[in-house]
Every structure is written in C-alpha cells, then in structure tokens.
Amino acid sequence: MRDTPYKNLAVKKTRNGLGIFTKVAFGIGKTIFRINGTRKHYTTLLRRGGTFLDNCFRVSENYYLSPEGHIGVYLNHSCEPNARVIKKGSKLFVYAITNIPADAEVLIDYSTITAGDDIWTMRCNCGHKACRGLVTNFYKLPHALQEKYKTLHIVPKYITDI
Ligand SMILES: [Zn+2]
C-alpha cells in the first residue's frame, strides 16, 4: 500500500476477504483514518465496472474516490455499522459512531454513501441479525432506517444533496 503505515490499524482476514481492524480503542466521534485515493469521473467507473467500481466512494455529483492501493480498499460494509464517512473539503474521513474496542473490524453502511441516483447494489452477507441481504442506495432503505440514520447524522449532507 502507498499509504504511510497506520499504527492504530491493521488489515486482516475477515468474514468475506480482508478488512480493517483497530489496534487500539476509538471513542465515539473519533477520526479513524482518511480515505486516500484518486478522483475518478463516474464514466470511468461505468467503463471499468467490477471490483473497481464496487470499491469506489462517492465524493460529489460526478466524482468518486478510488482507494486502489490504499487502506480504504479494505473498508467493508455492515448492516450494523460502527463507523461513518464524513467529507471535509474534498477529503473523506472515517469516524467512529460507536465506541470501538481494540481488535474490532471498522465497518460502514455503504448505503450511507450511495446517493439517490446510484443504481449500484451489492448482495450482503455481513452476518448481522439485521442484515438487509441487499445493499442499495440510501433512498431504497426501509423508511424507519432512513429516519434512524438521519437522526444519527450518519449520512453525509453531500449524499442527500445529490
Ligand atoms: Zn448485511
């Protein structure tokens, strides 16, 4: 990886491939890491598709961040997340939304960074009892879950604004 080593994080085997694990505890609201990557126009995602597309993070109306070669490529989804994405300027950061102990996987809900015009979906096998089975864009989530996520301010404003 091209990132400087993250002394508080480790990449390890998890349920479905590799994931990002804490080496120390992160309190609620703490920054866990910045998602480094390369900005890509959405037409590049459509052209390349596959895993490349799956790994990209929405950053604006027309652009996504490809974390290829960086730790963000291992950021997995859970239907019961312990982290969220926040945008500061043009940069994306991952924050703890619960108190995360050491040696826990850092997990976001991909639906929270998938805007209304994203047609991308992903089968989910996260293993949580609340698993939705299919990850969709935010507006296709059950209404009660949308309200819960809005109340918790888990969905970045730039996603709901698109
Ligand atoms: Zn799930």
mmCIF file of C-alpha atoms and ligand atoms in Angstrom:
data_model
loop_
_atom_site.group_PDB
_atom_site.id
_atom_site.type_symbol
_atom_site.label_atom_id
_atom_site.label_comp_id
_atom_site.label_asym_id
_atom_site.label_seq_id
_atom_site.Cartn_x
_atom_site.Cartn_y
_atom_site.Cartn_z
ATOM 1 C CA MET A 1 0.000 0.000 0.000
ATOM 2 C CA ARG A 2 1.130 3.524 -0.731
ATOM 3 C CA ASP A 3 -0.320 4.960 2.488
ATOM 4 C CA THR A 4 2.071 5.651 5.332
ATOM 5 C CA PRO A 5 1.545 2.856 7.882
ATOM 6 C CA TYR A 6 -1.447 3.327 10.158
ATOM 7 C CA LYS A 7 -0.045 2.442 13.562
ATOM 8 C CA ASN A 8 -3.549 2.134 15.044
ATOM 9 C CA LEU A 9 -4.973 -0.056 12.260
ATOM 10 C CA ALA A 10 -4.295 -3.467 10.752
ATOM 11 C CA VAL A 11 -5.571 -5.233 7.625
ATOM 12 C CA LYS A 12 -6.611 -8.778 8.471
ATOM 13 C CA LYS A 13 -8.710 -11.658 7.201
ATOM 14 C CA THR A 14 -12.391 -11.356 7.993
ATOM 15 C CA ARG A 15 -15.709 -12.959 7.097
ATOM 16 C CA ASN A 16 -15.535 -12.032 3.389
ATOM 17 C CA GLY A 17 -11.890 -11.405 2.471
ATOM 18 C CA LEU A 18 -9.792 -8.704 4.131
ATOM 19 C CA GLY A 19 -10.952 -5.945 6.468
ATOM 20 C CA ILE A 20 -9.633 -3.035 8.520
ATOM 21 C CA PHE A 21 -9.199 -3.734 12.239
ATOM 22 C CA THR A 22 -8.434 -1.421 15.136
ATOM 23 C CA LYS A 23 -5.285 -1.977 17.186
ATOM 24 C CA VAL A 24 -6.471 0.476 19.849
ATOM 25 C CA ALA A 25 -9.895 1.620 21.031
ATOM 26 C CA PHE A 26 -11.564 4.549 19.201
ATOM 27 C CA GLY A 27 -14.128 6.530 21.187
ATOM 28 C CA ILE A 28 -17.382 7.621 19.594
ATOM 29 C CA GLY A 29 -16.783 10.581 17.241
ATOM 30 C CA LYS A 30 -13.056 9.926 16.828
ATOM 31 C CA THR A 31 -11.406 10.016 13.383
ATOM 32 C CA ILE A 32 -10.178 6.554 12.450
ATOM 33 C CA PHE A 33 -8.467 7.324 9.129
ATOM 34 C CA ARG A 34 -8.631 9.394 5.965
ATOM 35 C CA ILE A 35 -9.739 7.596 2.815
ATOM 36 C CA ASN A 36 -6.886 8.314 0.426
ATOM 37 C CA GLY A 37 -7.348 7.654 -3.249
ATOM 38 C CA THR A 38 -7.672 9.026 -6.747
ATOM 39 C CA ARG A 39 -10.627 11.036 -8.015
ATOM 40 C CA LYS A 40 -12.415 9.322 -10.895
ATOM 41 C CA HIS A 41 -15.240 10.586 -13.096
ATOM 42 C CA TYR A 42 -18.327 8.374 -12.945
ATOM 43 C CA THR A 43 -17.856 7.416 -16.616
ATOM 44 C CA THR A 44 -14.580 5.700 -15.595
ATOM 45 C CA LEU A 45 -16.465 3.600 -13.044
ATOM 46 C CA LEU A 46 -19.053 2.595 -15.617
ATOM 47 C CA ARG A 47 -16.310 1.687 -18.116
ATOM 48 C CA ARG A 48 -14.221 -0.380 -15.672
ATOM 49 C CA GLY A 49 -17.043 -1.841 -13.556
ATOM 50 C CA GLY A 50 -16.491 -4.908 -11.360
ATOM 51 C CA THR A 51 -14.465 -4.717 -8.160
ATOM 52 C CA PHE A 52 -13.013 -1.354 -9.179
ATOM 53 C CA LEU A 53 -16.498 0.151 -9.213
ATOM 54 C CA ASP A 54 -17.516 -1.670 -6.009
ATOM 55 C CA ASN A 55 -14.558 -0.179 -4.114
ATOM 56 C CA CYS A 56 -15.127 3.482 -5.081
ATOM 57 C CA PHE A 57 -16.573 6.057 -2.666
ATOM 58 C CA ARG A 58 -18.898 8.806 -3.880
ATOM 59 C CA VAL A 59 -17.394 12.273 -3.285
ATOM 60 C CA SER A 60 -19.571 14.605 -5.370
ATOM 61 C CA GLU A 61 -22.213 14.691 -8.077
ATOM 62 C CA ASN A 62 -19.885 13.445 -10.819
ATOM 63 C CA TYR A 63 -16.810 12.145 -8.988
ATOM 64 C CA TYR A 64 -15.860 9.131 -6.918
ATOM 65 C CA LEU A 65 -12.721 8.314 -4.961
ATOM 66 C CA SER A 66 -10.908 5.130 -5.966
ATOM 67 C CA PRO A 67 -8.982 3.781 -2.945
ATOM 68 C CA GLU A 68 -6.928 1.375 -5.105
ATOM 69 C CA GLY A 69 -3.513 0.951 -3.485
ATOM 70 C CA HIS A 70 -4.714 2.477 -0.203
ATOM 71 C CA ILE A 71 -6.171 1.096 3.004
ATOM 72 C CA GLY A 72 -9.706 2.258 2.118
ATOM 73 C CA VAL A 73 -9.948 -0.581 -0.391
ATOM 74 C CA TYR A 74 -10.456 -2.900 2.609
ATOM 75 C CA LEU A 75 -13.247 -0.879 4.262
ATOM 76 C CA ASN A 76 -16.139 -3.310 4.490
ATOM 77 C CA HIS A 77 -19.887 -2.890 4.769
ATOM 78 C CA SER A 78 -22.125 -3.934 7.648
ATOM 79 C CA CYS A 79 -25.858 -3.539 8.095
ATOM 80 C CA GLU A 80 -24.926 -2.707 11.715
ATOM 81 C CA PRO A 81 -22.049 -0.221 11.183
ATOM 82 C CA ASN A 82 -19.674 1.197 13.810
ATOM 83 C CA ALA A 83 -18.303 3.975 11.580
ATOM 84 C CA ARG A 84 -19.384 6.517 9.005
ATOM 85 C CA VAL A 85 -17.870 8.705 6.279
ATOM 86 C CA ILE A 86 -17.538 12.472 6.671
ATOM 87 C CA LYS A 87 -16.421 14.873 3.912
ATOM 88 C CA LYS A 88 -14.178 17.802 4.835
ATOM 89 C CA GLY A 89 -13.322 19.993 1.868
ATOM 90 C CA SER A 90 -12.759 17.416 -0.858
ATOM 91 C CA LYS A 91 -11.400 14.774 1.544
ATOM 92 C CA LEU A 92 -13.219 11.803 3.040
ATOM 93 C CA PHE A 93 -12.644 10.590 6.592
ATOM 94 C CA VAL A 94 -13.947 7.597 8.525
ATOM 95 C CA TYR A 95 -15.309 8.366 12.012
ATOM 96 C CA ALA A 96 -16.408 6.109 14.859
ATOM 97 C CA ILE A 97 -20.158 6.196 15.521
ATOM 98 C CA THR A 98 -19.922 3.812 18.466
ATOM 99 C CA ASN A 99 -17.157 3.165 20.966
ATOM 100 C CA ILE A 100 -14.978 0.740 19.011
ATOM 101 C CA PRO A 101 -12.752 -1.531 21.089
ATOM 102 C CA ALA A 102 -9.283 -2.678 20.049
ATOM 103 C CA ASP A 103 -9.188 -5.584 17.576
ATOM 104 C CA ALA A 104 -12.630 -4.838 16.087
ATOM 105 C CA GLU A 105 -13.354 -4.503 12.383
ATOM 106 C CA VAL A 106 -14.166 -0.960 11.197
ATOM 107 C CA LEU A 107 -17.436 -1.144 9.255
ATOM 108 C CA ILE A 108 -19.606 1.412 7.489
ATOM 109 C CA ASP A 109 -23.030 1.017 5.910
ATOM 110 C CA TYR A 110 -22.345 1.502 2.178
ATOM 111 C CA SER A 111 -25.933 2.744 1.748
ATOM 112 C CA THR A 112 -24.985 5.875 3.708
ATOM 113 C CA ILE A 113 -22.622 6.985 0.923
ATOM 114 C CA THR A 114 -24.750 5.830 -2.001
ATOM 115 C CA ALA A 115 -26.850 8.690 -3.390
ATOM 116 C CA GLY A 116 -30.331 8.605 -4.911
ATOM 117 C CA ASP A 117 -29.031 8.383 -8.489
ATOM 118 C CA ASP A 118 -26.664 5.471 -7.751
ATOM 119 C CA ILE A 119 -28.049 2.261 -9.256
ATOM 120 C CA TRP A 120 -25.262 0.158 -7.695
ATOM 121 C CA THR A 121 -26.346 -2.680 -5.416
ATOM 122 C CA MET A 122 -24.451 -5.407 -3.575
ATOM 123 C CA ARG A 123 -25.547 -8.690 -2.008
ATOM 124 C CA CYS A 124 -24.783 -8.613 1.701
ATOM 125 C CA ASN A 125 -23.575 -11.461 3.855
ATOM 126 C CA CYS A 126 -22.476 -9.412 6.874
ATOM 127 C CA GLY A 127 -23.931 -11.950 9.288
ATOM 128 C CA HIS A 128 -25.745 -9.422 11.463
ATOM 129 C CA LYS A 129 -29.274 -10.329 12.549
ATOM 130 C CA ALA A 130 -30.467 -7.050 10.971
ATOM 131 C CA CYS A 131 -28.763 -7.910 7.645
ATOM 132 C CA ARG A 132 -30.802 -6.499 4.758
ATOM 133 C CA GLY A 133 -29.430 -9.047 2.283
ATOM 134 C CA LEU A 134 -29.039 -6.384 -0.401
ATOM 135 C CA VAL A 135 -27.199 -3.065 -0.134
ATOM 136 C CA THR A 136 -28.964 -0.329 -2.105
ATOM 137 C CA ASN A 137 -28.852 3.444 -2.298
ATOM 138 C CA PHE A 138 -29.968 5.413 0.752
ATOM 139 C CA TYR A 139 -33.463 6.157 -0.562
ATOM 140 C CA LYS A 140 -34.229 2.481 -1.085
ATOM 141 C CA LEU A 141 -33.613 1.697 2.595
ATOM 142 C CA PRO A 142 -36.673 0.949 4.743
ATOM 143 C CA HIS A 143 -38.210 4.268 5.802
ATOM 144 C CA ALA A 144 -37.584 3.640 9.524
ATOM 145 C CA LEU A 145 -33.873 3.014 8.862
ATOM 146 C CA GLN A 146 -33.592 6.193 6.756
ATOM 147 C CA GLU A 147 -35.097 8.134 9.672
ATOM 148 C CA LYS A 148 -32.768 6.434 12.174
ATOM 149 C CA TYR A 149 -29.700 7.272 10.066
ATOM 150 C CA LYS A 150 -30.867 10.880 9.581
ATOM 151 C CA THR A 151 -31.366 11.256 13.337
ATOM 152 C CA LEU A 152 -27.884 9.880 13.972
ATOM 153 C CA HIS A 153 -26.440 12.166 11.212
ATOM 154 C CA ILE A 154 -24.749 9.155 9.646
ATOM 155 C CA VAL A 155 -25.495 10.129 6.045
ATOM 156 C CA PRO A 156 -23.239 12.939 4.788
ATOM 157 C CA LYS A 157 -25.088 16.029 3.517
ATOM 158 C CA TYR A 158 -23.328 15.844 0.136
ATOM 159 C CA ILE A 159 -25.001 12.461 -0.419
ATOM 160 C CA THR A 160 -28.522 13.630 0.442
ATOM 161 C CA ASP A 161 -27.938 16.799 -1.650
ATOM 162 C CA ILE A 162 -27.183 14.836 -4.857
HETATM 163 ZN ZN ZN B 1 -25.793 -7.178 5.890
#
